[in-house]
Short mmCIF file of C-alpha atoms in Angstrom, two decimals:
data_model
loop_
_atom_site.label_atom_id
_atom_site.label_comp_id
_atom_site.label_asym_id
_atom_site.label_seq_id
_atom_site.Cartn_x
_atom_site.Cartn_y
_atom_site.Cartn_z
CA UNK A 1256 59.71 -84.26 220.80
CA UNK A 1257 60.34 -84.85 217.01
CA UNK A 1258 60.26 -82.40 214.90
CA UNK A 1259 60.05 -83.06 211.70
CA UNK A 1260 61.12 -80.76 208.24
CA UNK A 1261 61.42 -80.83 204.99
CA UNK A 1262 65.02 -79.77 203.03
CA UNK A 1263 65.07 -76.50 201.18
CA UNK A 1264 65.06 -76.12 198.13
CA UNK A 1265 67.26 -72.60 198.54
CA UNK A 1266 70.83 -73.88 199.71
CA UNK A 1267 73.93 -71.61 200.10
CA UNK A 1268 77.35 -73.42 199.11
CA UNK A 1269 80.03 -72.87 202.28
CA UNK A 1270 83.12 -70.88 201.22
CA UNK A 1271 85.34 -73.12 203.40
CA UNK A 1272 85.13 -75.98 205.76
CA UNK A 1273 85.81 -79.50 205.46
CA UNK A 1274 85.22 -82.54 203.39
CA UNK A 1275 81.80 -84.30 204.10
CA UNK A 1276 82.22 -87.20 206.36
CA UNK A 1277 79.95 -89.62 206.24
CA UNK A 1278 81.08 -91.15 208.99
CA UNK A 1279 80.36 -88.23 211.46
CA UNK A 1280 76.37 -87.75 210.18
CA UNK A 1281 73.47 -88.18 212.69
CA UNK A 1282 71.65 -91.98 212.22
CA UNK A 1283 74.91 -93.88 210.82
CA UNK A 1284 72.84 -96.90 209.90
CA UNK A 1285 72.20 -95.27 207.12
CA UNK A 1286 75.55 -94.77 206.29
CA UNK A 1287 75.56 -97.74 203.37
CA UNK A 1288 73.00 -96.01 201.50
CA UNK A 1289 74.41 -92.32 201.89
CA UNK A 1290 77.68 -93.46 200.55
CA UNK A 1291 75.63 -94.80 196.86
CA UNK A 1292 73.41 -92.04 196.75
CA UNK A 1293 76.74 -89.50 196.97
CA UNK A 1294 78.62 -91.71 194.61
CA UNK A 1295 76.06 -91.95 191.97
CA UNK A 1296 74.76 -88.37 192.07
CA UNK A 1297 78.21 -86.80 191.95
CA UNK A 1298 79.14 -89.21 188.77
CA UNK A 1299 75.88 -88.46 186.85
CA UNK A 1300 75.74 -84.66 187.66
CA UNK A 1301 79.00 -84.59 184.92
CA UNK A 1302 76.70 -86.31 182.53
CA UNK A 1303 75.20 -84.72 179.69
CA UNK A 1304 71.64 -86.26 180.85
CA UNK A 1305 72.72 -85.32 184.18
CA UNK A 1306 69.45 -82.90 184.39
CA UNK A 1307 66.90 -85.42 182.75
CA UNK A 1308 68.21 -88.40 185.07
CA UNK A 1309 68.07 -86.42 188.09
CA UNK A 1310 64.59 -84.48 187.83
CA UNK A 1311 66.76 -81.64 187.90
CA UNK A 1312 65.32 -78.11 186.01
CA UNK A 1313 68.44 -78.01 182.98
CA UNK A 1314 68.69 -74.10 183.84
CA UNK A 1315 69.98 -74.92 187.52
CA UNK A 1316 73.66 -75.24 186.09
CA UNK A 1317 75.37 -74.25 188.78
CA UNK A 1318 73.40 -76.75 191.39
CA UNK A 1319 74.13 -79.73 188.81
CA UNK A 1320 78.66 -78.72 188.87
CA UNK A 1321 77.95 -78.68 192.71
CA UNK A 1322 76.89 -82.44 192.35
CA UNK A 1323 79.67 -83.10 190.59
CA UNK A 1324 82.21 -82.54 194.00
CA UNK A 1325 79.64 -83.70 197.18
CA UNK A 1326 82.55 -85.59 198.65
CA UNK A 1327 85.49 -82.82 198.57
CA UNK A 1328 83.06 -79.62 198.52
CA UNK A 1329 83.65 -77.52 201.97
CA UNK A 1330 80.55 -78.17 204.53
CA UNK A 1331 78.73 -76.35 207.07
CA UNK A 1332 76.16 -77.63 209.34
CA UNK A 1333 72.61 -78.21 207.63
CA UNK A 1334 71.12 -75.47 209.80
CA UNK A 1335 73.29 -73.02 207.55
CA UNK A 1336 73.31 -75.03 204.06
CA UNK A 1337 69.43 -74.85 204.19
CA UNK A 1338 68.28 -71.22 203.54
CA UNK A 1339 65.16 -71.46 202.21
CA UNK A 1340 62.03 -69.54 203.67
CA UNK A 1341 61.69 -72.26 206.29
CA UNK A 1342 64.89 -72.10 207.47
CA UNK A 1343 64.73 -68.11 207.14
CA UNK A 1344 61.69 -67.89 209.33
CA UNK A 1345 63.19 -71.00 212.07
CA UNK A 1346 66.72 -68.43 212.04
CA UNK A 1347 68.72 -70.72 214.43
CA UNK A 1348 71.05 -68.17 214.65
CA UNK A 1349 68.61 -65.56 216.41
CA UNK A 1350 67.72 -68.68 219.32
CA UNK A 1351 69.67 -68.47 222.95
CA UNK A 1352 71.69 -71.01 223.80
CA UNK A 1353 68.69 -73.63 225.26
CA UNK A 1354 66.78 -72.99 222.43
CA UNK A 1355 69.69 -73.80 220.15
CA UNK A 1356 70.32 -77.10 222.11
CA UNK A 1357 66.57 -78.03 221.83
CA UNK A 1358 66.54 -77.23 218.15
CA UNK A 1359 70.04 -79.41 217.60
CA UNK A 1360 67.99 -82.23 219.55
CA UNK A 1361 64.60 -82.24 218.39
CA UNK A 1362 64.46 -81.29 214.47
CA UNK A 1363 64.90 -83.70 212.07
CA UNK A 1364 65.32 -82.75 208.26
CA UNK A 1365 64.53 -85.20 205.73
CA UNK A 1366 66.80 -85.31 203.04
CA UNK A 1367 66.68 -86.78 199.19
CA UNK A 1368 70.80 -87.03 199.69
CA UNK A 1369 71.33 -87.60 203.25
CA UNK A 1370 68.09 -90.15 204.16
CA UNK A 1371 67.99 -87.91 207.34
CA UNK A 1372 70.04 -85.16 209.01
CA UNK A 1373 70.39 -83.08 212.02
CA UNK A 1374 70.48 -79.31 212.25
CA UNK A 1375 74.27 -79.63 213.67
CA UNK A 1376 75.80 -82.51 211.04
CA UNK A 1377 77.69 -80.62 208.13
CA UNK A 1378 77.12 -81.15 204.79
CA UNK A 1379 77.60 -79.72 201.29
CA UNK A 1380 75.07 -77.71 199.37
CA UNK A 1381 73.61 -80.06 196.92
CA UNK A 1382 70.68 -80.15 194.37
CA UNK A 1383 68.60 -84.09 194.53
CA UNK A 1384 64.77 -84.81 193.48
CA UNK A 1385 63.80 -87.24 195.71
CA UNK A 1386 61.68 -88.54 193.43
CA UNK A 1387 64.06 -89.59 191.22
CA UNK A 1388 65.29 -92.72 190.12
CA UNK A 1389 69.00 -93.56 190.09
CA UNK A 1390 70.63 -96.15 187.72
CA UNK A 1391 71.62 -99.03 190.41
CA UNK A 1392 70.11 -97.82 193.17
CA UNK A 1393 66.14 -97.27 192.40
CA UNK A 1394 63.54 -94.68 193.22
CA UNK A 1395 64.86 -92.96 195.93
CA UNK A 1396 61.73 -92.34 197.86
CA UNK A 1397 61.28 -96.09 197.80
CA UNK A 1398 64.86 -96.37 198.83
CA UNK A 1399 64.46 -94.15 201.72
CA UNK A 1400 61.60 -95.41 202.95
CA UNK A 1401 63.23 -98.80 203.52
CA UNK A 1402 65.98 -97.58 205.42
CA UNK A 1403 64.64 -94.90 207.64
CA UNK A 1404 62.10 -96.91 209.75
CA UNK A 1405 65.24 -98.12 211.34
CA UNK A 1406 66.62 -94.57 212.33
CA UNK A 1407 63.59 -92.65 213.06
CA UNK A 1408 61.94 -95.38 214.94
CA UNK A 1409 64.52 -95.34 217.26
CA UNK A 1410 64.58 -91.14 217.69
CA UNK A 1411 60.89 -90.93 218.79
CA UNK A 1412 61.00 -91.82 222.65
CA UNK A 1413 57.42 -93.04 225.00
CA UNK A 1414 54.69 -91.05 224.67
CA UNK A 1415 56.44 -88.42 222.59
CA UNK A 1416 54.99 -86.17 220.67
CA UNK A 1417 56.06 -86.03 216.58
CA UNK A 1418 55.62 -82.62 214.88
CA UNK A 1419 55.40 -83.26 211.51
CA UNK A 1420 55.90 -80.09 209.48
CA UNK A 1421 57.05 -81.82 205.81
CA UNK A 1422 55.66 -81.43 202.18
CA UNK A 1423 53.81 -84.58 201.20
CA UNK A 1424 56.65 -85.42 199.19
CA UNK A 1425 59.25 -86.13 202.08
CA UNK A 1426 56.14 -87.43 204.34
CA UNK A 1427 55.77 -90.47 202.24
CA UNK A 1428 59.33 -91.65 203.37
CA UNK A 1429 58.35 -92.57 206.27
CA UNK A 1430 55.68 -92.38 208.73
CA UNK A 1431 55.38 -92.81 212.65
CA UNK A 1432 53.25 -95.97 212.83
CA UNK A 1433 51.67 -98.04 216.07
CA UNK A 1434 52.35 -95.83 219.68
CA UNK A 1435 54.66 -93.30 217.52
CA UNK A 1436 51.25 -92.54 215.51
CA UNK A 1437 49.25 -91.83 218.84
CA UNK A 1438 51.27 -88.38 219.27
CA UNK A 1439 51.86 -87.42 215.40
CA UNK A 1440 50.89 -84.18 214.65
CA UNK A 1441 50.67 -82.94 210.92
CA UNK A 1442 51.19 -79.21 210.79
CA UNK A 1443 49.25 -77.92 207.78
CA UNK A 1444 48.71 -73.82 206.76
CA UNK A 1445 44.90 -73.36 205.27
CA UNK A 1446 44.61 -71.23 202.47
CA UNK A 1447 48.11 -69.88 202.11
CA UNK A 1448 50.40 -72.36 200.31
CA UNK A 1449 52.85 -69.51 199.70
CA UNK A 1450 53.00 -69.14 202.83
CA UNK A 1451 53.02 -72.46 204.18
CA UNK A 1452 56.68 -73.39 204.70
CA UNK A 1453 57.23 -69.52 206.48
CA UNK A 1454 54.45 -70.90 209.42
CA UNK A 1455 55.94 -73.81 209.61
CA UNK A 1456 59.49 -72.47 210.14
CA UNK A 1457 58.14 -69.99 212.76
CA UNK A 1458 56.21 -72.91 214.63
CA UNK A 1459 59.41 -74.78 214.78
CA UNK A 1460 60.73 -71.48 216.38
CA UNK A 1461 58.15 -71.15 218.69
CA UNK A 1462 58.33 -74.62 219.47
CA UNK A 1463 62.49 -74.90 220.39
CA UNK A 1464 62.23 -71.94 222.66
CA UNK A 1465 60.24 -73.91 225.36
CA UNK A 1466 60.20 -77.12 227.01
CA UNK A 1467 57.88 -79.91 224.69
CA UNK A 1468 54.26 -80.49 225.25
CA UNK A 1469 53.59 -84.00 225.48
CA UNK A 1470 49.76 -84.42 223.99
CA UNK A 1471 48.74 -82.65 220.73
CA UNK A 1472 46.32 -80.84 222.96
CA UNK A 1473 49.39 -79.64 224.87
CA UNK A 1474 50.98 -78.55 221.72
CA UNK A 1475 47.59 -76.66 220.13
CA UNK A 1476 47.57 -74.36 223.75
CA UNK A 1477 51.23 -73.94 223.53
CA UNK A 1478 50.93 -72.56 219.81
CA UNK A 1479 48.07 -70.92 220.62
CA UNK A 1480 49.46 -67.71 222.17
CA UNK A 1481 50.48 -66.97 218.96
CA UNK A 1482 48.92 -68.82 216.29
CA UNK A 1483 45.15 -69.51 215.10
CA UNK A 1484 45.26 -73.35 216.08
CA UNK A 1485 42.78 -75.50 215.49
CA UNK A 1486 42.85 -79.63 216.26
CA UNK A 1487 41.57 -82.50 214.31
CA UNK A 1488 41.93 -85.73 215.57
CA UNK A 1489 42.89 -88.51 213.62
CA UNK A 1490 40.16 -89.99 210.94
CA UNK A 1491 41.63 -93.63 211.95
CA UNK A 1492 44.15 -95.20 213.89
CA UNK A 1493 47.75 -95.12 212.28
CA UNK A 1494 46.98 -92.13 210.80
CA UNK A 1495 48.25 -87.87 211.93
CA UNK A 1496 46.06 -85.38 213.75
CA UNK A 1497 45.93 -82.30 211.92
CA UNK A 1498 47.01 -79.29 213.33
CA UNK A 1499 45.93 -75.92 211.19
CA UNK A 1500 47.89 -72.87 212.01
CA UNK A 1501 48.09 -69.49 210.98
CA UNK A 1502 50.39 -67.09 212.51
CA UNK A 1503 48.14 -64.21 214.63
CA UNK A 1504 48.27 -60.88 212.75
#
C-alpha cells in the first residue's frame, strides 16, 4: 500500500543533527531537481522580494532566514519536521514497532522542496509554496509533476492499493494512472474542512497498525470499525474512488 500525504504547513526546526544530504533521501532520481530547488530557494530567501517570489506570507520572517541555510541547517527525519495537525493526529511516535515499520514503508509525503519524501529521510524545516514559480527553474508544480511519475510509478507494486489522503494542491503533481488508478482511493472529510487533515492523519494511523487491504472495498470495512465510511466508485476510468470518512463519535 501507498499512502499518500500532504506536507505541513506547521514544521518544527531540529536543535541539532546533521547537514541535509541529498544523497541519502528516499527516490534519488530526483536528486537533480532537489539539488536546484535547495539552491535557488536558499539564495532568494536572503532577497528582499524573497516573500513576493516565493508565495511566502511577508510576516513568516523567521520561516523565510530558515530558507536562507537548507543545506547546513541540522535535520531530523520528516516524521518529526512535520508537526502539523496531520502529523499530530498520525503521532508516529505513539505506534509499536510494526506499525512504525509499516508507516516508514508505506507513507509517502509530497513535498514543494523535496519532490517526495519518506517518513524516515531527514530533512530541515523549511517554508516553499508549491505553487510558486522559481527564476530558472519554472512553476514548481509543473516541475514536479515531470519528475515524479518516474519515482512514484515505481513505489506502487501489482494490484496495490494507493491511499490518497493530499490537498488538491499536492494531488495535481502527480496522479496514479492505468492499473495504479484501478486501486486509488481519494480520502475526502464531508462537511468538516477544519477538520479534514486531523481524519486524515488518524486514518493513516489506523491504517499502519494493520496489515493492507488490497481492494478499496477491503479498505472501507477495515476503516469501518471506526470511521463512518462510505464508497464511491470511480465516475470514469483513470480517475480515484472516493472514500468519505468521518471519525465515529
Amino acid at each position: 500500500m501507498l499512502i499518500l500525504l500532504p506536507p505541513s504547513e506547521g514544521k518544527t526546526s531540529p536543535r541539532r543533527g546533521r547537514a541535509l544530504d541529498l544523497g541519502s533521501l528516499s527516490f534519488p532520481e530526483l536528486t537533480p531537481l532537489r539539488e536546484s530547488v535547495v539552491e535557488t530557494v536558499e539564495r532568494l530567501s536572503g532577497e528582499p522580494d524573497a516573500a513576493r517570489v516565493l508565495e511566502i506570507n511577508p510576516n513568516l520572517v523567521a520561516d523565510l532566514e530558515r530558507n536562507t541555510v537548507l543545506r547546513s541547517a541540522p535535520t531530523a527525519t520528516a516524521s518529526h519536521v512535520y508537526t502539523g495537525v496531520l502529523y499530530q493526529a498520525l503521532d508516529v511516535d505513539s505506534l509499536d514497532a510494526a506499525s512504525k515499520r509499516r508507516a516508514n514503508r508505506w507513507v509517502v509525503v509530497v513535498s514543494a522542496l523535496f519532490g517526495a519524501l519518506r517518513l524516515a529521510d531527514r530533512v530541515p524545516a523549511y517554508r516553499v509554496n508549491i505553487c510558486s514559480t522559481l527564476p530558472g527553474i519554472g512553476y514548481l508544480s509543473h516541475e514536479w509533476r515531470q519528475e515524479l511519475p518516474s519515482a512514484l510509478d515505481a513505489a506502487v507494486k501489482p494490484r496495490e492499493l494507493v491511499v490518497d489522503c493530499r490537498s488538491s494542491t499536492y494531488a495535481a503533481v502527480w496522479r496514479p494512472t492505468g492499473e495504479r488508478a484501478e486501486r486509488w482511493v481519494h480520502v475526502t472529510v464531508p462537511g468538516a474542512s477544519h477538520t479534514a487533515k486531523h481524519t486524515r492523519g488518524l486514518v493513516t494511523r489506523e491504517l499502519v497498525q494493520a496489515e493492507a487491504p488490497r481492494t478499496p472495498h477491503a479498505l472501507a470495512e477495515r476503516l469501518s470499525e471506526r470511521f463512518d465510511v462510505e464508497l464511491t466508485p470511480p465516475p470514469r476510468p483513470g480517475r480515484p474512488w472516493q472514500l468519505a470518512t468521518t471519525p465515529k463519535a
